[in-house]
Coordinates of N, CA and C in Angstrom, one line a residue:
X154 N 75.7 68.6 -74.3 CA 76.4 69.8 -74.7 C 77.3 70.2 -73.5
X155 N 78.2 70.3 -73.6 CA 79.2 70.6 -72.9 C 80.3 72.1 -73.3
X156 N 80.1 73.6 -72.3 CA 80.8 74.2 -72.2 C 82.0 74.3 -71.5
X157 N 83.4 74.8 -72.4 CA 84.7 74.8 -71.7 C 84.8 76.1 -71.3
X158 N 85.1 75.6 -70.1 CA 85.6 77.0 -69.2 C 87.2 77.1 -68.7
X159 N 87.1 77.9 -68.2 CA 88.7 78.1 -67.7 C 88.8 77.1 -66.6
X160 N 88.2 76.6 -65.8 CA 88.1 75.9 -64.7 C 87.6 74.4 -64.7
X161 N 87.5 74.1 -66.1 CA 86.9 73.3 -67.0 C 88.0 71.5 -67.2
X162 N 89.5 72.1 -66.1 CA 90.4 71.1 -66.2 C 90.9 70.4 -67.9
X163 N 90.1 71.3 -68.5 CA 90.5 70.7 -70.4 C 91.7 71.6 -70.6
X164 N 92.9 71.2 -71.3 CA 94.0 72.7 -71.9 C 93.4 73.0 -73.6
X165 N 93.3 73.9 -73.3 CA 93.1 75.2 -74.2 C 93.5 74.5 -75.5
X166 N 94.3 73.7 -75.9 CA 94.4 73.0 -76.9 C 93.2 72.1 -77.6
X167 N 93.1 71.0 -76.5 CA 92.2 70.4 -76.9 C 90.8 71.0 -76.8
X168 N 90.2 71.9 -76.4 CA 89.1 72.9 -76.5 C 89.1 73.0 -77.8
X169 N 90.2 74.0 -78.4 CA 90.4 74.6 -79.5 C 90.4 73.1 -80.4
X170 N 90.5 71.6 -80.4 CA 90.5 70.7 -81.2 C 89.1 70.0 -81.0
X171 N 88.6 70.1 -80.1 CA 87.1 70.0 -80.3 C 85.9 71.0 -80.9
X172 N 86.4 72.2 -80.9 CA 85.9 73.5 -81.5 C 86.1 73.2 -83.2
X173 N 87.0 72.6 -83.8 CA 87.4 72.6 -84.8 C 86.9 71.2 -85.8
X174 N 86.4 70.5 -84.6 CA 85.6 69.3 -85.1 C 84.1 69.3 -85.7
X175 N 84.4 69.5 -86.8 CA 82.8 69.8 -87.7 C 82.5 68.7 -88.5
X176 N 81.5 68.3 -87.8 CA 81.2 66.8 -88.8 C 81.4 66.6 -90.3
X177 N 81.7 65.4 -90.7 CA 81.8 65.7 -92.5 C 83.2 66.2 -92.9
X178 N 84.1 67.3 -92.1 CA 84.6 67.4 -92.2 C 86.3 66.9 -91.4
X179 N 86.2 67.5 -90.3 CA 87.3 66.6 -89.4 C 86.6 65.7 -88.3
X180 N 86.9 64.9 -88.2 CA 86.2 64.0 -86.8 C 86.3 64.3 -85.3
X181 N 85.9 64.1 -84.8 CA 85.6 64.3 -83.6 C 86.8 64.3 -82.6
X182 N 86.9 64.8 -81.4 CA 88.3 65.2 -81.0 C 87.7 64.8 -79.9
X183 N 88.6 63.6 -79.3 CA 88.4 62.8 -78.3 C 89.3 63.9 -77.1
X184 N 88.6 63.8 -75.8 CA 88.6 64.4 -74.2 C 88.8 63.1 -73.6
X185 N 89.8 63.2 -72.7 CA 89.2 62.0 -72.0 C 88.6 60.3 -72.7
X186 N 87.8 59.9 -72.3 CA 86.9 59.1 -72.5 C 85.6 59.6 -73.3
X187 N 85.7 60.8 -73.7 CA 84.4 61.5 -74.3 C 84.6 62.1 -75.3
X188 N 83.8 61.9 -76.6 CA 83.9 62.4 -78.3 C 83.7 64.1 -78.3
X189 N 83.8 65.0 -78.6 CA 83.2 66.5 -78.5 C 83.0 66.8 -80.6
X190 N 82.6 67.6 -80.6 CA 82.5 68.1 -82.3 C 82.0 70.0 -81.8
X191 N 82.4 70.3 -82.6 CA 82.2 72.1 -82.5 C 80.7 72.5 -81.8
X192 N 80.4 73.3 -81.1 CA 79.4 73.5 -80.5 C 78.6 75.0 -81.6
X193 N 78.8 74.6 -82.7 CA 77.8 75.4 -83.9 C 77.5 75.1 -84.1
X194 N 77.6 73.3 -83.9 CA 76.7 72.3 -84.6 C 75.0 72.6 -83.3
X195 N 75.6 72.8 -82.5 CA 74.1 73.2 -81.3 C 74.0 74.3 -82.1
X196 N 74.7 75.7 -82.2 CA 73.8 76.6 -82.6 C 75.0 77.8 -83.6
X197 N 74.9 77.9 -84.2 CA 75.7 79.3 -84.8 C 76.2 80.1 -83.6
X198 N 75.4 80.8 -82.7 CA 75.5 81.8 -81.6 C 76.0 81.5 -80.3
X199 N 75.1 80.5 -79.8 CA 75.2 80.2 -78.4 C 75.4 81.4 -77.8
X200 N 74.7 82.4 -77.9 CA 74.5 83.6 -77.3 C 73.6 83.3 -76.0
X201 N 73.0 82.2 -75.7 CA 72.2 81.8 -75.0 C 72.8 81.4 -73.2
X202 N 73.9 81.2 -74.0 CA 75.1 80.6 -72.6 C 75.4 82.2 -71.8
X203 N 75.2 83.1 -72.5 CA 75.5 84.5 -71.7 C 74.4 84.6 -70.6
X204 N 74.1 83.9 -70.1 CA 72.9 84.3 -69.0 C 73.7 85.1 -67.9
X205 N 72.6 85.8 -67.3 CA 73.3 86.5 -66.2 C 74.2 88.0 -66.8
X206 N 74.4 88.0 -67.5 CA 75.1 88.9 -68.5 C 74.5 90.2 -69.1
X207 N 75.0 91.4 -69.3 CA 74.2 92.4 -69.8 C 75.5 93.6 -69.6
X208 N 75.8 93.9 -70.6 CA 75.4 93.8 -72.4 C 75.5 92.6 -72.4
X209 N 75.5 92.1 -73.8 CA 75.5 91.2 -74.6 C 76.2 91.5 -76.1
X210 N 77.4 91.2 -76.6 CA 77.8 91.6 -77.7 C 77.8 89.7 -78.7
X211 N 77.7 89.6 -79.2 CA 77.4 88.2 -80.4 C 77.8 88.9 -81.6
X212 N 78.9 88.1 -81.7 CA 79.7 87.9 -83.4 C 79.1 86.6 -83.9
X213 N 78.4 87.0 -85.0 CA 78.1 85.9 -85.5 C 78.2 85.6 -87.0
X214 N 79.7 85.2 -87.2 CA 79.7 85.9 -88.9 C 79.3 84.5 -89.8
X215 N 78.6 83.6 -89.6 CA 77.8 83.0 -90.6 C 76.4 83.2 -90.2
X216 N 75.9 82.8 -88.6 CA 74.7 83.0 -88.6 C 73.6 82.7 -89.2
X217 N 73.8 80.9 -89.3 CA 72.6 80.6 -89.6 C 71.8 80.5 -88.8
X218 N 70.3 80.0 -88.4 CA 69.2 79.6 -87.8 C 68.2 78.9 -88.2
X219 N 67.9 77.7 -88.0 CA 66.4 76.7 -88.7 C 65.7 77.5 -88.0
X220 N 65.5 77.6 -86.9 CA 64.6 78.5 -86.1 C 64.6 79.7 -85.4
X221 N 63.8 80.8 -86.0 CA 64.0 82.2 -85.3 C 64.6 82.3 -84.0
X222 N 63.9 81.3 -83.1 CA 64.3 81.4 -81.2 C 66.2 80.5 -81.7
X223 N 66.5 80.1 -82.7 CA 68.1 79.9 -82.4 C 69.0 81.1 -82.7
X224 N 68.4 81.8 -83.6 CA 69.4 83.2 -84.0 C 69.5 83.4 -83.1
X225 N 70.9 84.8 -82.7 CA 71.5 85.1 -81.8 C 70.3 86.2 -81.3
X226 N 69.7 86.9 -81.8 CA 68.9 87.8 -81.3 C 67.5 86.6 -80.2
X227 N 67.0 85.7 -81.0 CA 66.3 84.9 -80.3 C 66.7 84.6 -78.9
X228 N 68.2 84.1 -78.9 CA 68.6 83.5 -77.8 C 68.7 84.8 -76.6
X229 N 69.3 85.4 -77.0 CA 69.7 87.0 -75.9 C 68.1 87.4 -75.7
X230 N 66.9 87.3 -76.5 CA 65.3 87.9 -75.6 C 65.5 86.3 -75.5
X231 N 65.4 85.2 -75.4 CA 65.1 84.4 -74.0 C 65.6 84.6 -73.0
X232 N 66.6 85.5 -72.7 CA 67.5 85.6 -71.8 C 66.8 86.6 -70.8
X233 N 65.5 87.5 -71.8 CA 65.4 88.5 -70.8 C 64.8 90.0 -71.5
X234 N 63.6 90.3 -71.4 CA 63.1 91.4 -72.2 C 64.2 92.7 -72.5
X235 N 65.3 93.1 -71.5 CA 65.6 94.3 -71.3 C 67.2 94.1 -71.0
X236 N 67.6 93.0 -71.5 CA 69.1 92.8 -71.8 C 69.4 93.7 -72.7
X237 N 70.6 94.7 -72.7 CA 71.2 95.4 -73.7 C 72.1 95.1 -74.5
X238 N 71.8 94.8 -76.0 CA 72.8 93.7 -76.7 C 72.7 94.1 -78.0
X239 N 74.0 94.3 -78.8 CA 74.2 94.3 -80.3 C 74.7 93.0 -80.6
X240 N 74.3 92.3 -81.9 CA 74.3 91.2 -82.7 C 75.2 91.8 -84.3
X241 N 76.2 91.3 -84.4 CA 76.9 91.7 -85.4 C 77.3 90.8 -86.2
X242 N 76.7 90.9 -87.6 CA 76.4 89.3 -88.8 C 77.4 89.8 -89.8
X243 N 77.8 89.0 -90.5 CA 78.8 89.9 -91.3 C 78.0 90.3 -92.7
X244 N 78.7 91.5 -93.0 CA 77.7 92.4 -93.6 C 78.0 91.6 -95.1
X245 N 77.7 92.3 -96.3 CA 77.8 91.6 -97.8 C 78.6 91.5 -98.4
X246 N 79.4 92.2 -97.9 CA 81.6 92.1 -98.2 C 81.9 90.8 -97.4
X247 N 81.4 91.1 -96.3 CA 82.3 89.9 -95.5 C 81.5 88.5 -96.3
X248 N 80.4 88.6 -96.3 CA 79.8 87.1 -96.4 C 80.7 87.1 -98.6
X249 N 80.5 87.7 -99.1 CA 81.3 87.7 -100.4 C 82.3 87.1 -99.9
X250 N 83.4 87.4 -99.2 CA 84.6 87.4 -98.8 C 84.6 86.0 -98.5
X251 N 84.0 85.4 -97.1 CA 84.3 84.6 -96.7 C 83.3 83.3 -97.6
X252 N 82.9 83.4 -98.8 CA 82.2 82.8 -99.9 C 81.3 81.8 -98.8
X253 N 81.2 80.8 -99.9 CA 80.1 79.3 -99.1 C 81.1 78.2 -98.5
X254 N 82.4 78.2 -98.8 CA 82.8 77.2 -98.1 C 83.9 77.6 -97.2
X255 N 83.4 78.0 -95.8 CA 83.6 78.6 -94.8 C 85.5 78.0 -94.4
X256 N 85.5 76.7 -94.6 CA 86.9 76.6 -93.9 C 87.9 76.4 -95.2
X257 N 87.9 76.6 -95.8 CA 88.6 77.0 -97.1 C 90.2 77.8 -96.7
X258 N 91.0 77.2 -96.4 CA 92.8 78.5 -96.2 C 92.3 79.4 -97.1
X259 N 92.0 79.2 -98.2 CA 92.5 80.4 -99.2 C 91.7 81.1 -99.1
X260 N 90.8 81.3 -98.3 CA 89.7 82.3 -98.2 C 90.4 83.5 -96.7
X261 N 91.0 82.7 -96.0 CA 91.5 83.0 -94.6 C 92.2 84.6 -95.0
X262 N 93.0 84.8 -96.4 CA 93.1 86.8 -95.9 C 92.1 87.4 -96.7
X263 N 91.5 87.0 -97.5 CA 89.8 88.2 -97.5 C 89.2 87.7 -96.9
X264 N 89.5 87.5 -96.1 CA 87.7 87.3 -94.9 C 88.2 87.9 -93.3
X265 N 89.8 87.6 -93.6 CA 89.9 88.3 -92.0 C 90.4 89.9 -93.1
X266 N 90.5 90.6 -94.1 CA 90.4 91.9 -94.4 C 89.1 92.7 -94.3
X267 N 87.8 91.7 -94.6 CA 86.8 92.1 -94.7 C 86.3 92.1 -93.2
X268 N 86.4 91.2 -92.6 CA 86.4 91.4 -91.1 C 86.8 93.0 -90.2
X269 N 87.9 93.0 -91.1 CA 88.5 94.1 -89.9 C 88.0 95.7 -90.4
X270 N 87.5 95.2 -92.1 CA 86.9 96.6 -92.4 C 85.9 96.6 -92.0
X271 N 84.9 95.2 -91.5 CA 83.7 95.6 -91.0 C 83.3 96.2 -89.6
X272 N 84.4 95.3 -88.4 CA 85.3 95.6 -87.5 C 84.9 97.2 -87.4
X273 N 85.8 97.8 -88.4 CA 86.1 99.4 -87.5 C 84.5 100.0 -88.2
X274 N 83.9 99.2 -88.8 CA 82.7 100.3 -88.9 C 81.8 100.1 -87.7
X275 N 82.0 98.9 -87.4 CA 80.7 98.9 -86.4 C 81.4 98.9 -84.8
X276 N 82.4 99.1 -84.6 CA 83.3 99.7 -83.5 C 82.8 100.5 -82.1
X277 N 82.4 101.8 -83.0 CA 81.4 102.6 -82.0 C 80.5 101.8 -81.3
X278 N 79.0 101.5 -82.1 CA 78.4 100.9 -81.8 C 78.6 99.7 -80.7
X279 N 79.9 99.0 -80.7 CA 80.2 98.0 -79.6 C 80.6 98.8 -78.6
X280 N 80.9 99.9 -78.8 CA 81.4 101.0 -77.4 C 80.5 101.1 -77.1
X281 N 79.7 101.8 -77.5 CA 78.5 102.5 -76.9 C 77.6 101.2 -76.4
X282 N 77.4 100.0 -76.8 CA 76.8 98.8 -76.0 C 77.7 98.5 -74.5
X283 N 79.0 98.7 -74.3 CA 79.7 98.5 -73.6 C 79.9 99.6 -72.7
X284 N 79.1 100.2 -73.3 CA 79.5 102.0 -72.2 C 78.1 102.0 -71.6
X285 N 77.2 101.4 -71.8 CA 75.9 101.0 -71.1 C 76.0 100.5 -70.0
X286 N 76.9 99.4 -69.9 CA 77.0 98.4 -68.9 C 77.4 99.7 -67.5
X287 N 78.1 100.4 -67.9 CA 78.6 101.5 -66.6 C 77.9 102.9 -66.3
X288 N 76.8 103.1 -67.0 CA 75.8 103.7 -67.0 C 74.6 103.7 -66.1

């Protein structure tokens, strides 16, 4: 498993072309000498990679989990009894919205509408997690 960072010598392109490599669907986006495929396939969240970190904010608008400790909430308490973190799943509009077959174009403007109405509801709440950190 390999995380791209800014310092990471990869361009922002090919990141974004290995991020987009979902098995079954598009193949694998060759680096270098090395194959990459989207890192959701490790986990929906990878909330886990925040270490060190506090708040903790996780968008996770599919959010699956085989196992409790992979949801995003699992990952952030491995991280640490008293990390302060909201976990944000998309509510029953959005998951309507963005139906079962996630990479779908024609799904791309009700799902980012439903996004943005879910967006301004839970808004605050990401302040107020964020207004912790300087507290």
């Amino acid at each position: 498993f390999v995380v791209f960072k800014r310092d990471s010598g990869i361009d922002l392109v090919d990141a974004v072309a290995a991020s987009c490599a979902v098995p079954l669907v598009y193949p694998p986006s060759t680096i270098g000498a090395r194959r990459f495929i989207d890192g959701g396939m490790r986990s929906a969240a990878n909330a886990d990679l925040a270490t060190g970190f506090d708040p903790i904010v996780a968008l996770t608008p599919v959010g699956l989990a085989l196992r409790r400790s992979r949801t995003a909430e699992g990952q952030i308490k491995s991280l640490g009894k008293d990390i302060r973190s909201l976990v944000v799943k998309a509510d029953a509009h959005a998951r309507k919205a963005m139906g079962t077959q996630f990479l779908d174009p024609a799904l791309r403007a009700s799902s980012a509408r439903a996004g943005w109405t879910q967006a301004t509801s839970v808004a605050r709440a990401v302040a107020e997690v964020w207004a912790s950190a300087r507290a």
